[in-house]
XYZ file of C-alpha atoms in Angstrom:
368
model
C 50.565 97.134 122.433
C 53.985 96.909 120.808
C 55.180 93.736 119.452
C 58.559 92.161 119.867
C 59.795 93.832 116.851
C 58.717 97.419 117.751
C 59.731 97.036 121.588
C 60.460 100.049 123.526
C 63.935 99.887 124.793
C 63.809 101.800 128.414
C 67.610 101.646 128.602
C 68.489 102.802 124.864
C 65.707 105.667 125.693
C 67.451 106.736 128.608
C 70.683 106.776 127.333
C 70.007 108.618 124.221
C 67.846 110.952 126.237
C 70.500 111.997 128.539
C 72.667 112.172 125.732
C 70.267 114.680 124.215
C 70.072 116.798 127.702
C 74.081 116.469 127.910
C 74.286 118.130 124.330
C 71.946 120.683 125.238
C 73.359 121.408 128.503
C 76.856 121.472 127.162
C 75.350 124.271 124.565
C 73.473 125.979 127.332
C 76.441 126.445 129.796
C 79.221 127.496 127.625
C 79.491 130.236 129.947
C 79.511 127.649 132.735
C 82.980 125.602 132.724
C 82.456 123.290 135.415
C 79.036 122.400 134.013
C 80.245 121.650 130.463
C 83.372 119.600 131.869
C 81.146 117.294 133.771
C 78.720 116.920 131.013
C 81.274 115.857 128.673
C 82.969 113.436 131.172
C 79.685 112.078 131.793
C 78.885 111.382 128.255
C 82.247 109.616 128.089
C 81.407 107.471 131.291
C 78.150 106.421 130.121
C 79.646 104.927 127.128
C 81.835 103.027 128.993
C 79.408 101.797 131.494
C 77.611 100.397 128.512
C 80.806 98.592 126.876
C 81.312 96.986 130.380
C 77.730 95.540 130.238
C 78.084 94.571 126.818
C 81.336 92.679 127.540
C 79.618 91.082 130.349
C 76.876 89.883 128.348
C 79.267 88.167 125.923
C 80.475 86.146 128.705
C 77.388 84.980 129.847
C 76.593 87.532 132.742
C 73.978 90.014 132.653
C 74.449 93.403 134.441
C 71.439 95.693 134.905
C 72.296 99.347 134.007
C 70.368 100.344 137.039
C 69.971 100.036 140.845
C 67.524 101.457 143.370
C 69.010 102.060 146.858
C 66.713 103.102 149.765
C 69.520 104.641 151.680
C 67.273 105.284 154.991
C 64.090 104.262 156.584
C 63.633 107.554 157.906
C 61.048 110.444 156.748
C 59.878 113.840 157.947
C 56.601 113.357 156.103
C 53.339 111.422 156.456
C 52.132 110.903 152.656
C 48.690 109.458 152.552
C 48.685 105.902 151.118
C 52.442 105.508 151.609
C 53.436 101.853 150.656
C 56.705 102.376 152.767
C 55.135 102.965 156.078
C 52.499 100.515 155.502
C 55.517 97.942 155.007
C 57.318 99.359 157.763
C 60.163 100.317 155.441
C 59.487 103.865 156.244
C 59.692 105.309 159.968
C 59.980 108.736 161.977
C 63.452 107.564 163.525
C 66.282 105.860 162.023
C 66.283 101.966 162.474
C 69.210 100.127 163.550
C 71.626 98.279 161.342
C 71.595 100.924 158.453
C 74.286 100.742 156.216
C 76.841 103.460 156.767
C 77.861 105.644 154.557
C 81.459 103.936 154.215
C 79.214 100.695 152.966
C 77.295 102.560 150.582
C 80.392 104.324 148.939
C 81.579 100.621 148.545
C 78.557 99.636 146.860
C 78.628 102.432 144.652
C 82.261 101.874 143.402
C 81.185 98.360 142.724
C 78.233 99.368 140.497
C 80.632 101.672 139.016
C 83.268 99.253 138.176
C 80.664 96.447 136.936
C 78.802 98.713 134.451
C 75.725 100.457 136.386
C 74.902 103.810 134.957
C 72.316 105.030 137.167
C 71.460 104.204 140.823
C 68.227 105.960 142.068
C 68.411 106.992 145.709
C 65.351 106.834 147.549
C 64.215 106.158 151.262
C 62.241 107.135 153.425
C 63.456 110.785 152.893
C 66.974 110.372 151.205
C 68.223 114.120 151.879
C 68.210 112.925 155.793
C 71.358 110.905 155.010
C 73.652 114.005 153.725
C 76.563 111.644 154.274
C 75.471 109.220 151.645
C 74.715 111.958 149.086
C 78.223 113.451 149.707
C 79.365 110.073 149.074
C 77.613 109.644 145.957
C 78.527 112.918 144.667
C 82.379 111.660 144.540
C 81.299 108.778 142.116
C 81.242 111.146 139.004
C 80.595 108.391 136.645
C 77.133 107.426 137.787
C 74.068 109.564 137.742
C 72.363 109.653 141.165
C 68.566 110.534 140.569
C 67.776 111.486 144.367
C 63.745 110.899 145.043
C 63.042 113.468 147.310
C 59.903 114.935 149.001
C 61.774 118.310 148.297
C 61.057 120.059 151.732
C 64.734 119.758 152.926
C 66.259 121.119 150.226
C 68.178 124.250 151.785
C 71.488 126.338 150.788
C 73.600 123.472 151.810
C 72.033 121.043 149.024
C 71.902 123.781 146.455
C 75.503 124.248 146.811
C 76.174 120.660 147.066
C 73.983 119.949 143.829
C 75.741 122.724 142.089
C 79.429 121.248 143.025
C 78.441 117.559 141.782
C 76.368 117.599 138.617
C 75.909 113.938 138.592
C 73.233 114.355 142.208
C 69.950 114.830 140.059
C 67.180 115.762 142.776
C 63.742 114.326 141.593
C 60.932 116.306 143.502
C 57.587 114.417 144.296
C 54.440 116.035 142.970
C 50.939 114.791 142.465
C 49.452 117.447 140.175
C 48.117 120.750 141.380
C 48.401 122.267 144.509
C 45.079 120.697 146.160
C 46.171 117.241 145.122
C 49.843 117.530 146.338
C 48.943 119.019 149.633
C 46.027 116.431 150.033
C 48.612 113.597 149.758
C 51.663 115.068 151.251
C 50.787 117.678 153.531
C 49.687 121.313 153.933
C 52.139 123.930 152.187
C 54.076 120.872 150.394
C 53.168 122.536 147.169
C 54.366 125.860 147.506
C 57.794 124.753 149.026
C 58.154 122.475 145.805
C 57.612 125.417 143.575
C 60.009 127.496 145.402
C 62.485 124.649 145.283
C 61.913 124.242 141.594
C 62.387 128.103 141.081
C 65.883 127.960 143.150
C 67.133 124.932 141.448
C 66.225 126.649 137.825
C 68.237 129.833 138.874
C 71.240 128.044 140.083
C 71.112 125.971 136.838
C 70.784 122.879 138.312
C 69.386 119.852 136.461
C 66.469 118.190 138.509
C 63.356 116.226 137.631
C 60.011 115.459 138.935
C 58.000 112.061 140.153
C 54.361 111.754 140.026
C 52.500 108.713 141.927
C 49.918 108.096 139.087
C 46.523 107.330 140.404
C 43.037 106.960 138.573
C 42.233 110.519 140.060
C 45.474 112.237 138.432
C 46.311 110.544 135.745
C 44.565 112.810 133.139
C 45.670 116.029 134.946
C 49.696 115.049 135.053
C 49.715 114.057 131.482
C 48.343 117.270 130.338
C 50.839 119.857 128.534
C 49.559 122.352 130.748
C 51.042 120.326 133.866
C 54.249 119.550 132.035
C 54.669 123.073 130.618
C 54.875 124.508 134.003
C 57.617 121.793 134.825
C 59.234 122.520 131.676
C 59.299 126.435 132.324
C 60.773 125.872 135.711
C 63.483 123.737 134.231
C 62.630 120.053 134.811
C 64.513 117.570 132.603
C 62.983 114.315 133.937
C 59.621 113.354 134.628
C 58.906 109.762 136.505
C 55.629 108.480 136.342
C 55.333 105.896 139.084
C 51.882 103.963 139.204
C 50.042 103.932 142.613
C 50.350 100.536 144.485
C 47.720 100.071 147.084
C 48.563 99.903 150.718
C 45.230 98.001 151.395
C 41.768 96.912 149.960
C 40.673 100.432 150.692
C 43.056 102.111 148.298
C 43.094 99.593 145.568
C 40.194 101.646 143.587
C 43.018 104.417 143.323
C 45.601 102.097 141.371
C 45.615 102.544 137.537
C 43.886 99.183 135.948
C 44.678 98.225 132.216
C 42.503 101.118 130.571
C 44.619 103.627 132.299
C 47.741 101.804 131.717
C 47.042 101.823 128.047
C 46.165 105.424 128.146
C 49.469 106.266 129.832
C 51.398 104.395 127.404
C 50.006 106.083 124.407
C 50.552 109.575 126.164
C 54.092 108.846 126.696
C 54.479 108.054 123.137
C 53.208 111.294 122.273
C 54.954 113.300 125.035
C 58.433 111.878 124.063
C 57.880 113.197 120.744
C 56.472 116.606 121.886
C 59.424 117.571 124.259
C 62.892 117.108 122.677
C 64.851 117.737 125.654
C 63.025 116.122 128.422
C 63.077 112.536 129.328
C 59.566 110.377 130.292
C 59.841 107.362 132.260
C 56.984 104.999 133.615
C 57.170 102.470 135.938
C 55.918 99.778 135.700
C 54.375 100.778 132.275
C 57.856 100.990 130.530
C 58.375 97.495 131.617
C 55.365 96.537 129.472
C 56.424 97.785 126.673
C 60.177 96.862 127.192
C 59.282 92.886 127.452
C 58.330 92.199 130.900
C 59.283 93.339 134.396
C 62.635 94.542 135.070
C 63.088 93.628 138.380
C 64.934 90.783 140.176
C 68.497 92.012 138.222
C 66.897 91.731 134.766
C 67.091 95.676 134.585
C 67.404 96.620 138.182
C 67.141 95.430 141.794
C 66.342 97.308 145.013
C 68.925 97.518 147.913
C 66.944 98.383 151.108
C 68.581 100.732 153.977
C 69.750 97.673 155.837
C 71.477 96.153 152.744
C 69.230 93.602 151.815
C 68.961 93.001 148.004
C 65.054 92.690 146.659
C 63.708 92.174 143.424
C 61.998 95.607 143.693
C 60.848 98.199 146.240
C 57.264 96.675 146.119
C 58.622 93.110 146.628
C 60.592 93.421 149.700
C 61.903 89.692 150.127
C 65.892 89.274 149.995
C 68.037 86.073 150.615
C 71.192 88.230 150.206
C 72.675 91.165 151.959
C 75.160 93.381 150.668
C 77.279 93.755 154.201
C 78.520 90.125 153.426
C 78.152 89.825 149.459
C 79.618 91.637 146.710
C 77.002 93.666 144.101
C 77.990 90.963 141.249
C 77.035 88.130 143.748
C 73.775 89.745 144.724
C 72.795 90.034 140.818
C 72.464 86.366 140.797
C 71.186 85.756 144.220
C 69.136 82.516 144.419
C 65.831 84.125 144.785
C 66.602 86.598 141.770
C 67.542 83.930 139.818
C 64.389 81.705 140.427
C 62.517 84.890 139.602
C 64.155 85.315 136.148
C 64.219 81.491 135.441
C 60.715 80.838 136.082
C 59.215 83.680 133.811
C 57.090 85.145 136.856
C 58.663 88.531 135.464
C 57.198 88.234 132.004
C 53.598 87.448 133.222
C 50.819 89.835 132.363
C 49.114 91.769 135.555
C 46.445 93.914 136.470
C 48.161 96.979 137.763
C 50.700 98.195 139.986
C 53.555 95.647 139.933
C 53.690 91.960 138.962
C 55.819 91.018 141.907
C 53.288 92.717 144.082
C 50.301 90.762 142.744
C 52.457 87.418 142.851
C 53.285 88.291 146.481
C 52.753 84.372 147.865
C 54.992 82.937 144.707
C 57.993 85.340 145.675
C 57.505 84.056 149.249
C 57.713 80.398 148.361
C 60.646 80.749 146.403
C 62.120 81.882 149.935
C 60.495 78.962 151.723
C 58.421 81.369 153.973
C 54.805 81.336 152.804
C 52.886 82.585 155.791
């Protein structure tokens, strides 16, 4: 385990990693002036966003560099062990009172103005809200990783991603064909491979998201698996530890042994792949000095506008429909979670706030 003098700084790693990718992309895209211009402009925007956060910190205000926005509850797949479906945050049909594209655009503009550099778009399946994806594309100072199952990426989205380089599709894959299809459905793996090749052919930057379980951990951290992604143009890999939906799936969640293994592998991978970014959630929090949720490094906005500590702690006392982003960061719930050092506590696996659910609920005064 890293000590405080040698802590891994996720924000610095991301900023430096994006910088490396930008330099590489500029060099590789000299024949593509539009991409070169965007990359150069984003490099400047990233520096400016960091300056805004540093200035806020000097004035006693902490601005997280990331947001997670679940822009829809609707999804076209039924993935095995889906936490969002179990939690009723993911549905077959769009539920009422979802934020509109105009409301989301205001949130994105507010985020830009206070120094947020990255907004992860999730769902449901975010590509089911093309209106919001198009709105995000207009905020060129922010990079929007879009966590998608990949099955809805057709030519219209290829054109959109080519036009708006700040939209970064992140494709969900579980390892090999059998593991991916077992969780996501028959034929999904081959669709993903086709989409990766199409994105690569069109020189569109993209990433991959892997839900890490005890069953696939070893495979998805091998050079064999990662080289296949790398050769297809993948630039970012997110490792997201599986959070069990019930007692029957608890044995799939990585425990301390697996988490230590992943931390060691990440250290090696970051040295082996110079122009790829590797991010682990919540593993990188462990080595960054504690959980980054509740506004410490990020927070989650659900599809109805509720400001939640994180996707795995779906509790809120503030809604962005009637509250500014700056106010939401300092909501009573978030402040209590940060002030009571719960984010710094050790936990077995998955997510500290998921394990401390009763405490989070007690802060809302709603223990059941």
